[in-house]
Short mmCIF file of C-alpha atoms in Angstrom, two decimals:
data_model
loop_
_atom_site.label_atom_id
_atom_site.label_comp_id
_atom_site.label_asym_id
_atom_site.label_seq_id
_atom_site.Cartn_x
_atom_site.Cartn_y
_atom_site.Cartn_z
CA MET S 1 -24.88 4.61 18.16
CA SER S 2 -25.17 1.39 20.12
CA ALA S 3 -22.68 -1.44 19.72
CA SER S 4 -20.76 -3.91 21.82
CA ARG S 5 -17.48 -2.51 23.13
CA THR S 6 -14.25 -4.40 22.52
CA ALA S 7 -10.57 -3.49 22.48
CA ARG S 8 -9.24 -2.37 19.11
CA ALA S 9 -6.35 -4.82 19.45
CA THR S 10 -8.86 -7.65 19.09
CA TRP S 11 -10.31 -6.31 15.84
CA ARG S 12 -9.32 -8.33 12.79
CA ASN S 13 -7.73 -6.43 9.91
CA THR S 14 -9.24 -7.34 6.55
CA THR S 15 -9.05 -4.38 4.19
CA HIS S 16 -7.46 -1.73 6.45
CA ASP S 17 -5.51 -1.58 9.71
CA TRP S 18 -7.81 -0.59 12.58
CA ALA S 19 -4.82 0.43 14.71
CA GLY S 20 -4.36 3.77 12.92
CA THR S 21 -6.71 6.46 11.64
CA VAL S 22 -4.42 8.58 9.44
CA ASP S 23 -1.18 7.64 7.67
CA PHE S 24 0.26 11.02 6.67
CA GLY S 25 3.32 9.50 5.01
CA HIS S 26 1.14 7.29 2.85
CA LEU S 27 -1.06 10.21 1.80
CA ALA S 28 1.95 12.42 1.02
CA ARG S 29 3.45 9.72 -1.17
CA ILE S 30 0.25 9.57 -3.25
CA ARG S 31 0.11 13.35 -3.61
CA ARG S 32 3.70 13.45 -4.87
CA ASP S 33 2.90 11.15 -7.80
CA PRO S 34 -0.67 11.70 -9.03
CA VAL S 35 0.10 10.30 -12.48
CA ARG S 36 1.09 6.96 -10.99
CA PHE S 37 -1.84 6.64 -8.63
CA ALA S 38 -4.53 8.13 -10.88
CA PRO S 39 -3.27 7.38 -14.41
CA SER S 40 -6.60 8.27 -16.08
CA GLY S 41 -7.21 11.25 -13.81
CA THR S 42 -10.66 11.83 -12.43
CA LEU S 43 -12.01 8.74 -14.18
CA HIS S 44 -9.66 6.52 -12.19
CA LEU S 45 -10.61 8.12 -8.89
CA VAL S 46 -14.30 7.56 -9.59
CA LEU S 47 -13.62 3.93 -10.47
CA GLU S 48 -11.72 3.47 -7.21
CA VAL S 49 -14.83 4.55 -5.30
CA ILE S 50 -17.23 2.48 -7.41
CA ALA S 51 -15.07 -0.62 -6.83
CA TYR S 52 -15.98 -0.56 -3.13
CA ALA S 53 -19.68 -0.31 -3.98
CA ALA S 54 -19.18 -3.25 -6.34
CA ASP S 55 -17.52 -5.29 -3.57
CA GLU S 56 -20.50 -4.63 -1.34
CA ALA S 57 -22.99 -5.47 -4.09
CA GLU S 58 -21.24 -8.75 -4.82
CA SER S 59 -21.29 -9.74 -1.15
CA ARG S 60 -25.05 -9.08 -0.99
CA GLY S 61 -26.01 -10.56 -4.37
CA GLY S 62 -26.83 -7.17 -5.88
CA GLY S 63 -26.74 -3.45 -5.24
CA ARG S 64 -27.15 0.01 -6.70
CA CYS S 65 -24.81 2.94 -7.16
CA ARG S 66 -25.41 6.42 -8.52
CA VAL S 67 -22.58 8.60 -9.86
CA THR S 68 -23.17 12.32 -10.40
CA VAL S 69 -20.65 14.57 -12.14
CA ARG S 70 -21.39 18.10 -11.02
CA PRO S 71 -20.85 21.47 -12.75
CA ASP S 72 -18.08 22.47 -10.32
CA GLY S 73 -16.02 19.40 -11.32
CA SER S 74 -16.82 17.47 -8.17
CA VAL S 75 -18.22 13.94 -8.26
CA SER S 76 -20.56 12.15 -5.87
CA VAL S 77 -20.85 8.36 -5.66
CA VAL S 78 -23.69 6.95 -3.54
CA ASP S 79 -24.46 3.26 -2.99
CA ASP S 80 -27.16 1.35 -1.11
CA GLY S 81 -24.89 -1.04 0.81
CA ARG S 82 -24.53 -1.52 4.56
CA GLY S 83 -22.32 1.54 5.01
CA THR S 84 -18.70 1.76 6.15
CA ASP S 85 -17.94 -0.42 9.18
CA THR S 86 -18.15 1.67 12.35
CA ARG S 87 -17.51 0.34 15.86
CA VAL S 88 -17.21 1.41 19.49
CA ASP S 89 -14.02 0.48 21.31
CA ASP S 90 -13.64 -0.50 24.96
CA ARG S 91 -13.15 3.16 25.94
CA GLY S 92 -16.45 4.15 24.37
CA GLU S 93 -14.87 5.91 21.37
CA VAL S 94 -16.63 5.62 18.02
CA VAL S 95 -14.19 4.32 15.40
CA LYS S 96 -14.82 3.89 11.68
CA LYS S 97 -12.71 1.70 9.46
CA PRO S 98 -9.92 4.03 8.21
CA VAL S 99 -10.68 3.58 4.52
CA MET S 100 -9.89 7.16 3.51
CA ALA S 101 -6.60 7.95 5.18
CA THR S 102 -4.73 4.62 5.35
CA LYS S 103 -3.77 2.12 2.67
CA ASP S 104 -5.95 -0.73 1.51
CA LEU S 105 -3.99 -3.79 2.64
CA ARG S 106 -5.24 -5.84 -0.30
CA PHE S 107 -4.18 -3.63 -3.17
CA PHE S 108 -1.84 -0.73 -2.44
CA ASP S 109 1.61 -1.34 -3.98
CA HIS S 110 0.75 -4.96 -4.78
CA ALA S 111 2.13 -6.16 -8.11
CA ASP S 112 -0.89 -8.42 -8.55
CA ALA S 113 -3.54 -5.84 -7.70
CA PRO S 114 -6.58 -6.25 -9.97
CA ALA S 115 -7.10 -3.76 -12.76
CA LEU S 116 -10.01 -1.35 -12.71
CA PRO S 117 -12.07 -0.91 -15.90
CA ASP S 118 -9.69 1.82 -17.14
CA GLY S 119 -6.95 -0.85 -17.27
CA HIS S 120 -4.93 0.53 -14.34
CA PRO S 121 -4.34 -1.20 -10.98
CA ARG S 122 -6.72 -0.71 -8.10
CA GLN S 123 -4.97 1.07 -5.22
CA GLY S 124 -7.72 1.91 -2.76
CA MET S 125 -9.89 4.73 -1.48
CA SER S 126 -6.95 6.60 0.07
CA THR S 127 -5.82 7.57 -3.45
CA VAL S 128 -9.12 9.38 -3.91
CA ALA S 129 -8.86 11.25 -0.61
CA ALA S 130 -5.19 12.17 -1.09
CA LEU S 131 -5.74 13.48 -4.64
CA SER S 132 -8.85 15.51 -3.82
CA THR S 133 -8.95 19.11 -2.68
CA TRP S 134 -11.81 18.05 -0.42
CA LEU S 135 -13.86 14.94 0.15
CA VAL S 136 -16.99 14.36 2.22
CA HIS S 137 -17.70 10.81 3.41
CA THR S 138 -21.34 10.25 4.34
CA ASN S 139 -22.22 6.98 6.04
CA ARG S 140 -25.60 5.48 6.86
CA ARG S 141 -25.76 2.31 8.96
CA HIS S 142 -28.35 0.62 11.10
CA ASN S 143 -26.34 1.62 14.21
CA GLY S 144 -26.06 5.31 13.29
CA SER S 145 -25.31 7.80 10.52
CA TRP S 146 -22.55 10.39 10.25
CA THR S 147 -20.49 12.50 7.88
CA GLN S 148 -16.80 13.51 7.87
CA ARG S 149 -14.81 15.96 5.75
CA TYR S 150 -11.24 15.53 4.44
CA GLU S 151 -8.87 17.91 2.68
CA HIS S 152 -5.95 16.55 0.66
CA GLY S 153 -6.44 13.21 2.40
CA GLY S 154 -6.47 14.33 6.03
CA PRO S 155 -9.64 14.60 8.12
CA THR S 156 -10.64 18.16 9.02
CA THR S 157 -13.63 17.18 11.15
CA GLY S 158 -14.53 14.30 13.41
CA LEU S 159 -17.52 12.06 12.81
CA ARG S 160 -20.57 14.32 12.78
CA SER S 161 -23.86 12.60 13.48
CA ILE S 162 -26.68 13.15 10.98
CA PRO S 163 -30.33 12.10 11.20
CA ASP S 164 -31.19 8.64 9.93
CA ASP S 165 -33.40 8.63 6.84
CA GLY S 166 -34.40 4.97 6.82
CA THR S 167 -31.70 3.89 4.37
CA THR S 168 -28.18 2.49 4.57
CA GLY S 169 -25.25 3.12 2.27
CA THR S 170 -22.08 5.08 1.64
CA GLY S 171 -21.74 8.45 -0.07
CA VAL S 172 -18.42 9.89 -1.26
CA HIS S 173 -18.45 13.43 -2.69
CA PHE S 174 -15.07 14.79 -3.77
CA LEU S 175 -13.38 17.51 -5.81
CA PRO S 176 -10.30 16.21 -7.65
CA ALA S 177 -7.12 18.26 -7.22
CA ARG S 178 -5.94 20.51 -10.03
CA PRO S 179 -3.25 18.22 -11.53
CA LEU S 180 -5.97 15.72 -12.49
CA LEU S 181 -8.18 15.70 -15.55
CA PRO S 182 -11.45 17.61 -15.06
CA ALA S 183 -14.73 15.84 -14.41
CA ASP S 184 -16.57 16.79 -17.58
CA ASP S 185 -18.81 15.32 -20.27
CA ALA S 186 -16.02 12.97 -21.34
CA THR S 187 -15.89 11.50 -17.84
CA VAL S 188 -19.65 10.94 -17.95
CA ARG S 189 -19.37 9.17 -21.32
CA ASP S 190 -16.47 7.01 -20.13
CA LEU S 191 -18.32 5.99 -16.99
CA ALA S 192 -21.50 5.21 -18.91
CA ARG S 193 -19.49 2.99 -21.23
CA LEU S 194 -18.11 1.07 -18.25
CA THR S 195 -21.40 0.51 -16.41
CA GLY S 196 -21.38 -3.20 -17.25
CA SER S 197 -17.95 -3.82 -15.74
CA TRP S 198 -19.39 -5.06 -12.42
CA PRO S 199 -22.12 -7.71 -12.91
CA HIS S 200 -23.67 -7.37 -9.44
CA LEU S 201 -23.90 -3.58 -9.44
CA ARG S 202 -26.64 -1.55 -11.10
CA LEU S 203 -24.79 1.68 -11.91
CA THR S 204 -26.33 4.92 -13.14
CA VAL S 205 -24.35 7.97 -14.25
CA HIS S 206 -25.60 11.54 -14.33
CA GLY S 207 -24.00 14.75 -15.53
CA GLY S 208 -24.73 18.21 -14.19
CA PRO S 209 -26.80 18.97 -11.09
CA ALA S 210 -28.75 16.02 -9.75
CA LEU S 211 -29.92 14.53 -6.47
CA GLY S 212 -27.60 15.03 -3.53
CA LEU S 213 -26.04 12.59 -1.10
CA ARG S 214 -29.11 10.65 -0.02
CA GLY S 215 -29.43 6.92 0.32
CA LEU S 216 -30.96 4.96 -2.55
CA PRO S 217 -34.15 2.97 -1.96
CA ARG S 218 -33.41 -0.61 -1.00
CA PRO S 219 -34.95 -3.25 -3.30
CA PRO S 220 -37.65 -5.57 -1.91
CA LYS S 221 -36.11 -8.47 0.01
CA ASP S 222 -37.95 -11.04 -2.10
CA ARG S 223 -36.78 -9.53 -5.36
CA PRO S 224 -32.97 -9.29 -5.55
CA LEU S 225 -31.53 -6.82 -7.99
CA PRO S 226 -30.51 -8.29 -11.34
CA GLY S 227 -26.90 -7.91 -12.37
CA ARG S 228 -25.85 -5.90 -15.38
#
């Protein structure tokens, strides 16, 4: 991974605080109250992930996202965006934006946080990590690709490099914790019903075994994706 090296203190915080990588108190608070932070269970967690893909699609004028509900109850969400921001600090350490294990500064605990399509407030990706038995974050960027595993919100591996495949995008594959509603046919139907909630994102939903965490083909540059 090649990138210019700058001190973390100079990095501007937009969605998350670059100064920290894991906020254990924040994650524990979410785990203590799953009903508050995932009111519609697995459906809400999936919507939290899709919302980031929708943000990316809106910023680019269009994008794609594939959701797969798997037989074991896990869910994978893969988009074709630029991938999670990853940088190299002045000491040469690779640092990714701490989206999984710290709070989203825009939404978490904000009274005016926007509602997701299930009608409940958006809280951020850390709710998904904290309320999942395990979660695997796969990231493909032009400056390198990697994967990282989390359990109950905390990272259990570092960033593990993976071969580039010519695509960019973010993949989140997670197994919701037991107190949440299962990811079943009802979740698939609910998600399919909500596919038009984000006008810039072309969203497809699959149930049962399907393609794994691979990047989606990028549309031709001279033909932007239509919204839905």
